[in-house]
Coordinates of C-alpha atoms in Angstrom, one line a residue:
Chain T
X1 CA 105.3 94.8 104.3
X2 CA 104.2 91.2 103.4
X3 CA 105.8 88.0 103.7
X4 CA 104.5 85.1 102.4
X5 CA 105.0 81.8 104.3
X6 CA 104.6 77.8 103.5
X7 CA 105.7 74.8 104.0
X8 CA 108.9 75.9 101.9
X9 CA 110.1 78.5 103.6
X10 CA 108.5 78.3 107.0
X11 CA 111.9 76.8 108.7
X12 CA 113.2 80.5 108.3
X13 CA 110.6 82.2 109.8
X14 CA 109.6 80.3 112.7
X15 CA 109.8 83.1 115.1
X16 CA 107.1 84.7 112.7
X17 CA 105.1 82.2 112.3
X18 CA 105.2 81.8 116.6
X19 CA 104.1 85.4 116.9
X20 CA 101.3 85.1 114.1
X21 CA 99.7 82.5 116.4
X22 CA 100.0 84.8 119.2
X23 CA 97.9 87.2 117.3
X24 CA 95.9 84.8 116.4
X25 CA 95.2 83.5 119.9
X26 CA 94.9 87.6 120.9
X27 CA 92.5 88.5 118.2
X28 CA 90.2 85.0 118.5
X29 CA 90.0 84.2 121.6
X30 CA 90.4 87.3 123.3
X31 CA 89.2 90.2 121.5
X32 CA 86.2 88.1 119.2
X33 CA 85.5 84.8 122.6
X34 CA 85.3 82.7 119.5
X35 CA 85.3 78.9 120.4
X36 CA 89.6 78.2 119.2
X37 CA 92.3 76.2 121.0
X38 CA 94.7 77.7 122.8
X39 CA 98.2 76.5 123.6
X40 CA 101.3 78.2 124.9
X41 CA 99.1 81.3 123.9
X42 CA 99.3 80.5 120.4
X43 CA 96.3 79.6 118.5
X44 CA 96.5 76.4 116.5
X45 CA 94.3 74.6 114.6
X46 CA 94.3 71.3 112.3
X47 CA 94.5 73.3 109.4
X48 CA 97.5 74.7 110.4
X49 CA 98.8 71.1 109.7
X50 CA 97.8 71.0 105.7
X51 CA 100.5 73.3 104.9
X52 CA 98.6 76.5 104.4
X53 CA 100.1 79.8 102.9
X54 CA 100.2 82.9 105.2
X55 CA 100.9 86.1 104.5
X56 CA 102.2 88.0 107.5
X57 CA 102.0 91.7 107.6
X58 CA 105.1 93.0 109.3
X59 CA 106.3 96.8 110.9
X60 CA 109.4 98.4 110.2
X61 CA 111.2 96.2 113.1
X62 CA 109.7 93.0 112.0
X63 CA 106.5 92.9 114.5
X64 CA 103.9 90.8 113.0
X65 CA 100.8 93.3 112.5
X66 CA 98.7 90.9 110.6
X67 CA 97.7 87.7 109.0
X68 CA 95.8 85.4 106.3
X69 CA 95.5 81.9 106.1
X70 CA 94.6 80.9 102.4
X71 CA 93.8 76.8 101.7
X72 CA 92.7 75.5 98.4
X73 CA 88.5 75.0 98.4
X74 CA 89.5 71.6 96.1
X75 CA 90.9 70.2 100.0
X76 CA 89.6 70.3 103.7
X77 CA 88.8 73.6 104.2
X78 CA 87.2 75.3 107.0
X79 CA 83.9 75.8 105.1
X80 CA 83.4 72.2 104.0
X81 CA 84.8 70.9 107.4
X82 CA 84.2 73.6 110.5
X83 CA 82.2 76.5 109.4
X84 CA 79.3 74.4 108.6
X85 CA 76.9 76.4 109.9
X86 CA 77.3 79.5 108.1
X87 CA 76.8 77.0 105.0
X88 CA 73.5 76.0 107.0
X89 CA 74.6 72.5 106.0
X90 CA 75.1 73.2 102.6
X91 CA 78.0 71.9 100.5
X92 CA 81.1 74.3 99.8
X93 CA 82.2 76.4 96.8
X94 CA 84.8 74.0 95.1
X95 CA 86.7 75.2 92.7
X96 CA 90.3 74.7 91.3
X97 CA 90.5 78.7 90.6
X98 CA 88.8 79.6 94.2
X99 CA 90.9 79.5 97.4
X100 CA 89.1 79.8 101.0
X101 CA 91.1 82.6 103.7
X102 CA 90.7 82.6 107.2
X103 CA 91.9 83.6 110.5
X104 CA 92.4 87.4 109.1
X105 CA 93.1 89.5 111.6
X106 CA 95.2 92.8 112.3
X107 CA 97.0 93.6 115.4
X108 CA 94.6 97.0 116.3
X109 CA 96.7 97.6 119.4
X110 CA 100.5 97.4 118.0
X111 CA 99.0 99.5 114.9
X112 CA 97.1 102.3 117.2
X113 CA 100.5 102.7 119.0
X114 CA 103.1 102.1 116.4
X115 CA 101.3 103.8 113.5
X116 CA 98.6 106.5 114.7
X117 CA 97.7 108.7 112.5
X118 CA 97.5 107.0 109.0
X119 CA 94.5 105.2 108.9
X120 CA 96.7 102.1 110.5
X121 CA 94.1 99.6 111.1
X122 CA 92.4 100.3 107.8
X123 CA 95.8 100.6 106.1
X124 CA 96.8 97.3 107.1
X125 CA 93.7 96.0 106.1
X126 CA 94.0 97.3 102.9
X127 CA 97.9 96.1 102.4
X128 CA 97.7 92.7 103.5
X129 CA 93.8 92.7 101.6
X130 CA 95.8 93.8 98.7
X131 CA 98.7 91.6 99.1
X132 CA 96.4 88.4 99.4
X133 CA 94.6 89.0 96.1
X134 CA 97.8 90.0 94.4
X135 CA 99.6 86.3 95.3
X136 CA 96.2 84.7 94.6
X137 CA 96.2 86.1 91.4
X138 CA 99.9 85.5 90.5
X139 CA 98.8 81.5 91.3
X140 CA 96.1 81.6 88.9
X141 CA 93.3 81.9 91.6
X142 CA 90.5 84.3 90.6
X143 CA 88.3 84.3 93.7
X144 CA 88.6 84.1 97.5
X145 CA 86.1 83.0 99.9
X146 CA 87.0 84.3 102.9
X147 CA 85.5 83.9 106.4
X148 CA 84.9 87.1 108.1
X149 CA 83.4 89.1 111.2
X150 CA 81.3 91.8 110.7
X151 CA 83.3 94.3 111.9
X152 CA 85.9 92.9 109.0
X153 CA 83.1 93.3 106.5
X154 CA 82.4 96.9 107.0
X155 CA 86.5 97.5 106.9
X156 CA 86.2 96.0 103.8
X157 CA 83.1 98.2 102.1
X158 CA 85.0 101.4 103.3
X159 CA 88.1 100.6 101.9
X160 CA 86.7 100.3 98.3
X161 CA 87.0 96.4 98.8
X162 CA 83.1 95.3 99.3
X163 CA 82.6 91.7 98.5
X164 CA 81.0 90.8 95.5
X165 CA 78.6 88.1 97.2
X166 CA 78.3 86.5 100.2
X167 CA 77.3 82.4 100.5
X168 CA 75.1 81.4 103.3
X169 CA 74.0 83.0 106.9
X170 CA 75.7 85.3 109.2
X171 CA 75.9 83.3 112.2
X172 CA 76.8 84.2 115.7
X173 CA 80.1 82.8 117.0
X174 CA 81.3 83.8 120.2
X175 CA 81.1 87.6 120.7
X176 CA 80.4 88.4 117.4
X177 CA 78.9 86.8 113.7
X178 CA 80.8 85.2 111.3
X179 CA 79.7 85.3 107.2
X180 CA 81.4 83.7 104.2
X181 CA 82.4 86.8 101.6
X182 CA 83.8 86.4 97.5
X183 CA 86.1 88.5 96.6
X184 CA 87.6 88.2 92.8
X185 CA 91.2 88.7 92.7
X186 CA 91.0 90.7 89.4
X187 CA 93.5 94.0 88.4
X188 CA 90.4 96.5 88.9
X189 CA 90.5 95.3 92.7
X190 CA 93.7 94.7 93.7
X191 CA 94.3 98.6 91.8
X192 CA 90.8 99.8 93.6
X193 CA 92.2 98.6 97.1
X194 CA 95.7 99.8 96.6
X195 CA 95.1 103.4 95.4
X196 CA 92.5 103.8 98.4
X197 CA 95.0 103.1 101.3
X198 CA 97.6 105.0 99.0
X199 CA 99.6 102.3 98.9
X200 CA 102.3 102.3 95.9
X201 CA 105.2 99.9 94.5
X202 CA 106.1 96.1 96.0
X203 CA 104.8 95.2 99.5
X204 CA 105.9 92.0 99.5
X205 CA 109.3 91.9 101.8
X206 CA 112.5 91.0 100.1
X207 CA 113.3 87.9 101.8
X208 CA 117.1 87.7 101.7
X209 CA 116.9 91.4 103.3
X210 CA 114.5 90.6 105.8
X211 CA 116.7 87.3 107.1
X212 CA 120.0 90.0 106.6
X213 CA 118.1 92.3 108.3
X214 CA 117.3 89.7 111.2
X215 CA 121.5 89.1 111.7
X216 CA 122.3 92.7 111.8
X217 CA 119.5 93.4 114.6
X218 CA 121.1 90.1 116.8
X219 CA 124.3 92.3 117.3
X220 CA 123.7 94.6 119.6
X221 CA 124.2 98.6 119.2
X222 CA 125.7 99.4 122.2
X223 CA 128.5 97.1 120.7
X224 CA 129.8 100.0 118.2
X225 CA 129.0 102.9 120.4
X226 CA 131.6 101.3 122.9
X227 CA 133.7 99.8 119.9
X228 CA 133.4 104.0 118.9
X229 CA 134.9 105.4 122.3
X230 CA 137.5 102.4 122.8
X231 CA 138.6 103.9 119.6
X232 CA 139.1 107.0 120.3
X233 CA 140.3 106.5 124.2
X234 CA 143.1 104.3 122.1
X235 CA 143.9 106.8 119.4
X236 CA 144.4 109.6 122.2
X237 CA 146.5 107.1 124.5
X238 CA 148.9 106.7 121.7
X239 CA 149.3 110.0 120.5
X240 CA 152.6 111.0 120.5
X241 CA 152.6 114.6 120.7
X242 CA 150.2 117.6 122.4
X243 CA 149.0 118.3 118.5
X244 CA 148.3 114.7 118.1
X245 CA 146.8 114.4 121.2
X246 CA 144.5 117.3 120.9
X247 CA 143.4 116.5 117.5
X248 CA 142.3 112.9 118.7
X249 CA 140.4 115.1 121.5
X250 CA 138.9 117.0 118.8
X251 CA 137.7 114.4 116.7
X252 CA 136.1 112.5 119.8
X253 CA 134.7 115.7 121.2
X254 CA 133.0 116.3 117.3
X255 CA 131.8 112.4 117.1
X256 CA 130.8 111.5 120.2
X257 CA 129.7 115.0 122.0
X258 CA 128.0 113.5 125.1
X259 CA 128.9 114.4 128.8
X260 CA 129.4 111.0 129.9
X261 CA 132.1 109.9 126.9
X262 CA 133.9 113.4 127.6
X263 CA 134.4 112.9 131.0
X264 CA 135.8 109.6 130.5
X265 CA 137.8 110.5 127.9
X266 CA 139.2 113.6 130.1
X267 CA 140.0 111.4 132.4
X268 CA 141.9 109.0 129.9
X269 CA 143.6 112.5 128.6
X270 CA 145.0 113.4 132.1
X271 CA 147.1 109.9 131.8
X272 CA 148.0 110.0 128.6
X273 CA 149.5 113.9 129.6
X274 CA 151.6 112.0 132.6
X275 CA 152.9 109.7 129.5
X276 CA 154.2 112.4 127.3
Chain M
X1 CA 95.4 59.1 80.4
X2 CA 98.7 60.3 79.1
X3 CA 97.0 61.6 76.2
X4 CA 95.4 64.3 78.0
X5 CA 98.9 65.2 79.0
X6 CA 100.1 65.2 75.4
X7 CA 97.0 67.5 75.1
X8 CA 97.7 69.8 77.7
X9 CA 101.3 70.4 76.0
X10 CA 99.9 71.1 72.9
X11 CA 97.3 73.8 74.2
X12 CA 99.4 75.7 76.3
X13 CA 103.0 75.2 74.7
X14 CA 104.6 73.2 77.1
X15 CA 107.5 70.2 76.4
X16 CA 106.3 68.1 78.8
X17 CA 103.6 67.7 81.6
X18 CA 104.0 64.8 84.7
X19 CA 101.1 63.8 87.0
X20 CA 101.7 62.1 91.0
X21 CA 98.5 61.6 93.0
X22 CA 97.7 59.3 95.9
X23 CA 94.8 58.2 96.5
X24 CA 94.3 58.1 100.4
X25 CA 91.7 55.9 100.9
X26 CA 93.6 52.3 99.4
X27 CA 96.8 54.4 99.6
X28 CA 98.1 54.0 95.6
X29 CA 99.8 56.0 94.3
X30 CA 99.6 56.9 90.3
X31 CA 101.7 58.2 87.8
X32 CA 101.4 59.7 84.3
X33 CA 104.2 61.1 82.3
X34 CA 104.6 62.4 78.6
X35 CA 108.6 62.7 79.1
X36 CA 111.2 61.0 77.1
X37 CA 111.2 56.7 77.3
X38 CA 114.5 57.2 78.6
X39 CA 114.2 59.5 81.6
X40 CA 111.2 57.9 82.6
X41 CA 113.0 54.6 82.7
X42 CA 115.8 56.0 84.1
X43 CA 113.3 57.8 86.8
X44 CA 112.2 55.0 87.7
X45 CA 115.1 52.3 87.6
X46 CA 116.5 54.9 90.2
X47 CA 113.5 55.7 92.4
X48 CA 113.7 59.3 91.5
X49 CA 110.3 59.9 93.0
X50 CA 112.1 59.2 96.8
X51 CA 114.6 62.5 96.2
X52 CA 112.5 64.4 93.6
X53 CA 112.5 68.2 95.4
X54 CA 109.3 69.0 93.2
X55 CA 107.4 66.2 94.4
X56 CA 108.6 66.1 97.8
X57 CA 107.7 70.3 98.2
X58 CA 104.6 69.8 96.1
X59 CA 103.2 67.4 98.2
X60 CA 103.3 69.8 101.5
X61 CA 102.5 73.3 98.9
X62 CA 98.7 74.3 98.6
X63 CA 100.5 77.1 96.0
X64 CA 102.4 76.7 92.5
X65 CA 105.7 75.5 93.6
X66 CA 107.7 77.2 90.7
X67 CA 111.1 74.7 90.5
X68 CA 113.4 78.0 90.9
X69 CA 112.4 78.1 94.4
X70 CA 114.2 74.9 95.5
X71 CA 117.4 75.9 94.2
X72 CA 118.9 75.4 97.8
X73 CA 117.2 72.7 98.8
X74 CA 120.4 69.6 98.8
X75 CA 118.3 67.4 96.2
X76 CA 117.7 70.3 93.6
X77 CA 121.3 69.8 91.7
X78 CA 121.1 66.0 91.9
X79 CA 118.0 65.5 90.1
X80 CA 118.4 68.5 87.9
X81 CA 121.6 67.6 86.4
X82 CA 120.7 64.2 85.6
X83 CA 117.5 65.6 84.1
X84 CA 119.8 67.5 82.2
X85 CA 121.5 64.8 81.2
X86 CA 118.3 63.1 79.4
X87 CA 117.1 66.8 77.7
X88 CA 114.9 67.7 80.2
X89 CA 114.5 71.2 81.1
X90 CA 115.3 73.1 84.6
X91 CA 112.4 75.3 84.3
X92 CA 109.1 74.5 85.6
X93 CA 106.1 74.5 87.6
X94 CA 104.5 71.8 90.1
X95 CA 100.4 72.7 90.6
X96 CA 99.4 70.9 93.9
X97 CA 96.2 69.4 94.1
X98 CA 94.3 68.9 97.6
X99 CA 90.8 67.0 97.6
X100 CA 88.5 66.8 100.2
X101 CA 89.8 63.6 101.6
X102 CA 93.3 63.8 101.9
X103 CA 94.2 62.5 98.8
X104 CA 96.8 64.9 97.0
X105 CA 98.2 65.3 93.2
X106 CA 100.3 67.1 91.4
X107 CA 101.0 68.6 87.9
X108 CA 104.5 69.6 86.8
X109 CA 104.9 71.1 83.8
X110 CA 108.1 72.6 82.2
X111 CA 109.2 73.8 78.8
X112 CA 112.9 74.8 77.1
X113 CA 112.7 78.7 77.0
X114 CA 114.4 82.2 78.2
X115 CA 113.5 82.7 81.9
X116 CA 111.8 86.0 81.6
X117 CA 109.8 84.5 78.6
X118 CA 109.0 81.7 81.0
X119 CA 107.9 83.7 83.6
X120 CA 106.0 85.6 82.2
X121 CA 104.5 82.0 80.1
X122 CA 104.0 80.7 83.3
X123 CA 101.8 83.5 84.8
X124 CA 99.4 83.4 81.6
X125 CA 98.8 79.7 82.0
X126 CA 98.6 79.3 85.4
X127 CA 94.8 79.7 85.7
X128 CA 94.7 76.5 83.1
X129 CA 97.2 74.6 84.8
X130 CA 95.1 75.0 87.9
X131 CA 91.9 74.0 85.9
X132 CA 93.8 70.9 84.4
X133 CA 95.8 69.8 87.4
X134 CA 92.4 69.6 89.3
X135 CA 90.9 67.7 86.3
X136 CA 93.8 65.3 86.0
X137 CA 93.7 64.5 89.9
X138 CA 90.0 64.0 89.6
X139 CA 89.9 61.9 86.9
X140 CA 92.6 59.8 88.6
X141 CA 91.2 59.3 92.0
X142 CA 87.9 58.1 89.9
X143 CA 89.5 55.1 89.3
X144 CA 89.3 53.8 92.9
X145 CA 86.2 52.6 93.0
X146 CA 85.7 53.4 97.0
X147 CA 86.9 56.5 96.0
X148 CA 84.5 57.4 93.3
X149 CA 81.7 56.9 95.0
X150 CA 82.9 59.2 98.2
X151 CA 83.4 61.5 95.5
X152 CA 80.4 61.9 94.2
X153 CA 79.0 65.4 93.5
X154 CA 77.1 67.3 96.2
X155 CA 75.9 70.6 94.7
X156 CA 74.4 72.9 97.1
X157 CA 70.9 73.9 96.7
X158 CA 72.3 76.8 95.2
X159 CA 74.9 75.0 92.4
X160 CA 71.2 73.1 91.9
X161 CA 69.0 75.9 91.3
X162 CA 71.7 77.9 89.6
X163 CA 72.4 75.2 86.8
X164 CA 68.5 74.3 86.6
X165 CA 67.9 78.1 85.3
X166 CA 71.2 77.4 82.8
X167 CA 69.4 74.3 82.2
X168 CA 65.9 76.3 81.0
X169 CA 68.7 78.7 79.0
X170 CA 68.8 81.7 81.3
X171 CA 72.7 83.6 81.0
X172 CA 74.3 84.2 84.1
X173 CA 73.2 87.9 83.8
X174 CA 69.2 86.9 83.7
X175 CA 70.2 84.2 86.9
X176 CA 71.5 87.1 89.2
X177 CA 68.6 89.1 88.5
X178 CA 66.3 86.4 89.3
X179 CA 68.3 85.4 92.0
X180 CA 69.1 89.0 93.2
X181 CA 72.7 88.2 93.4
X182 CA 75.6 89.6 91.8
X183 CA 76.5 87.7 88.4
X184 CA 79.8 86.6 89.7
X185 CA 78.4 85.2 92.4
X186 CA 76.7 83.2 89.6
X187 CA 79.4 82.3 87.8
X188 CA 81.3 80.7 90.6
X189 CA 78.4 78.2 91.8
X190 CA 78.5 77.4 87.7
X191 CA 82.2 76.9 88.2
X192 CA 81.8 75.6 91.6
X193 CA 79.5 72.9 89.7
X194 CA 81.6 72.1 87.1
X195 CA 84.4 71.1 88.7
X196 CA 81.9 69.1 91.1
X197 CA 80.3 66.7 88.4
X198 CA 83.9 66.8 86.9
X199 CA 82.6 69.0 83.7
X200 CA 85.0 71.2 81.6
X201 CA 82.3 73.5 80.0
X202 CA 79.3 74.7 81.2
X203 CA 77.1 72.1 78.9
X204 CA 78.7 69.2 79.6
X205 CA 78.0 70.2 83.6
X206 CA 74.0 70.8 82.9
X207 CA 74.3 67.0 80.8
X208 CA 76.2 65.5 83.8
X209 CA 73.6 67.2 86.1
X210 CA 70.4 65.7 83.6
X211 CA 71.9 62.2 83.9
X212 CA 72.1 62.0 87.2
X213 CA 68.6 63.5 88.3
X214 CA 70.2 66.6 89.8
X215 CA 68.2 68.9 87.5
X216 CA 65.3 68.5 85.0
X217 CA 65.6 68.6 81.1
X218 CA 63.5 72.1 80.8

């Protein structure tokens, strides 16, 4: 699932937004050498300061499994400002309808353990790909320019999402090459990307579930599983006859089945026989 | 300059359109409203602008702020019920506008209709908003005169070559088989070059490009 973060709703989703830069640090400066600052091993830059968009690509338990960093091309982007030699000196695409993205990236070791088998790093592309041009698109963008490796590029051609051009050089950076791809954030795409990885309905997260969500996962489960057995050690210390009493054994025996709970609650029975 | 506002209205159905920009070079700030006399005098008598949630999120969005979105923020129900109060309506977008040197605007827009119909309003105009807004800014920060000459267009030797063949009457089709490049690719260095020499249609670009010695009369 995607969630889109900004400046309006970042407060929220700090923690989020913390482990996004961890990815980012993981991904850029580990995995790709490329030349980025890292602190606290989060990776920062000045962008990162204009109020960007993300859009976060989470798992079931709210892991973040990938990222995009979209800034208008109108502002200081990284092509006009930092990328300067893929443009070989050349000024940027500007464009009120054209939006640059940058620092994608996708968690390949969280998705090969938490998701083997369905494609995940390609899948992942694809959603948050998908996601991107969908939320461009609903803010009355119509392209992307969006900085890339070459290993990005060819995830990209094979999931029925090639770019439609490419401005200046591939240039090396770090381990690998970095080039400048357009991608049109038309219905034909965002439906061409979409039915390749399979991928049907809303994937944008429902924000008041995912902050719900976040409460009910701060209360521990053990909580209720003990909450569960004081229940029943309770129900059979008050009951007030052997039928009672057995039926409360029953009823634990059936809910809670496991060794350890039945031994205790044997041993709370023996007791409660001494009482009646 | 408020007429282009009263334009913009007109074109894409709205009740009223408000610009904001600073310019980040001298530091002023700039204002253009079409609203009623009354709320804008009241606006300002007040110094709305200090605890307006659309300007305050719009400055810090690089995405459409649509107004429903700050409905928890603590400054939303102030300012919208005394807009209510002087006709003006709770529905709305703000379009922020970044330019390359820190100076910022913004468009808000809003219009006296069912929320679904809004909506979905909103969505088909959005792509013209974003065209205006940037237009608006532009035009704006061109009034500083240090400004206007930091902004001054630099095409890329692509934008160049790409409007010179528009120039000599080529389509964008006949450019990216010339050019061996895909015709959106095209079109968004035309685009890329309008918005540049501050152009709203292609011709008036390739005119702008001629007077300045960009590109040759063919």
């Amino acid at each position: 699932m995607i969630l889109v973060i900004d400046a309006i709703n970042r407060h929220q989703h700090e923690a989020i937004v913390e482990d996004m830069f961890r990815l980012r640090a993981r991904v850029f400066a580990q995995r790709l050498d490329w030349d980025v600052k890292i602190e606290n091993d989060m990776e920062i830059d000045e962008f990162d300061a204009l109020d960007p968009v993300y859009l976060v690509g989470l798992d079931e338990n709210a892991n973040v499994v990938s990222c995009i960093r979209l800034l208008q091309t109108t502002g200081p982007h990284m092509l006009a400002d930092v990328f300067s030699d893929i443009l070989q000196g050349e000024a940027p695409l500007r464009a009120a309808t054209m939006w640059e993205s940058t620092r994608f990236c996708v968690d390949t070791e969280r998705l090969t353990t938490a998701d083997r088998g369905q494609g995940s790093v390609a899948r992942a592309t694809s959603e948050l790909m998908s996601a991107t041009l969908q939320y461009a698109r609903d803010c009355g963008i119509s392209d992307i320019i969006t900085v890339i490796d070459p290993v990005m590029n060819r995830v990209l051609k094979r999931s029925d999402n090639a770019p439609y051009g490419y401005v200046g050089e591939t240039v090396q950076m770090g381990k690998t090459k970095a080039m400048a791809a357009l991608l049109d954030c038309t219905d034909e795409r965002i439906e061409r990307v979409r039915a390749f990885a399979g991928i049907e309905g809303d994937v944008f997260v429902d924000e008041a579930a995912l902050i719900a969500q976040r409460e009910t996962v701060n209360t521990p489960t053990e909580t209720t599983a003990e909450a569960l057995a004081q229940y029943f050690i309770d129900q059979i210390d008050s009951a007030a006859s052997v039928d009672e009493l057995r039926a409360a054994l029953e009823i634990a025996e059936a809910v809670l089945g496991s060794p350890k709970l039945g031994r205790q609650l044997v041993g709370n029975t023996n007791a409660s026989s001494e009482q009646v | 300059m408020t007429l282009l506002l009263d334009e913009l209205c007109e074109r894409l159905e709205l009740d009223y359109a408000a610009y904001a920009g600073v310019n980040s070079i001298d530091n002023s700030m700039h204002a253009l409203v079409n609203y009623p006399l009354s709320w804008k005098q009241h606006y300002q008598d007040n110094a709305l602008h200090m605890r307006d949630p659309t300007l305050l999120h719009g400055a810090r969005s690089q995405a459409p702020v649509h107004w429903g979105r700050l409905k928890n923020d603590t400054l939303y129900k102030p300012m919208f019920s005394q807009a209510h109060d002087f006709g003006i309506p709770q529905q709305g977008v703000t379009i922020p506008v970044r330019g390359p040197f820190g100076d910022k605007g913004m468009l808000s827009v809003t219009r006296r209709m069912q929320p679904l119909d809004w909506d979905k309003h909103v969505q088909r105009i959005l792509p013209d908003l974003q065209h205006a807004a940037a237009h608006i800014h532009d035009l704006v920060m061109q009034q500083g005169l240090i400004m206007r000459a930091m902004r001054a267009p630099s095409l890329s030797s692509r934008e160049t070559e790409i409007l010179q063949w528009t120039a000599a009457g080529k389509s964008h089709s006949d450019i990216s088989d010339i050019l061996s490049i895909s015709a959106r690719t095209v079109e968004v260095h035309v685009r890329s070059a309008r918005f540049k020499l501050g152009a709203l249609t292609t011709a008036q670009a390739v005119a702008r490009a001629i007077g300045m010695g960009l590109i040759y009369p063919m």
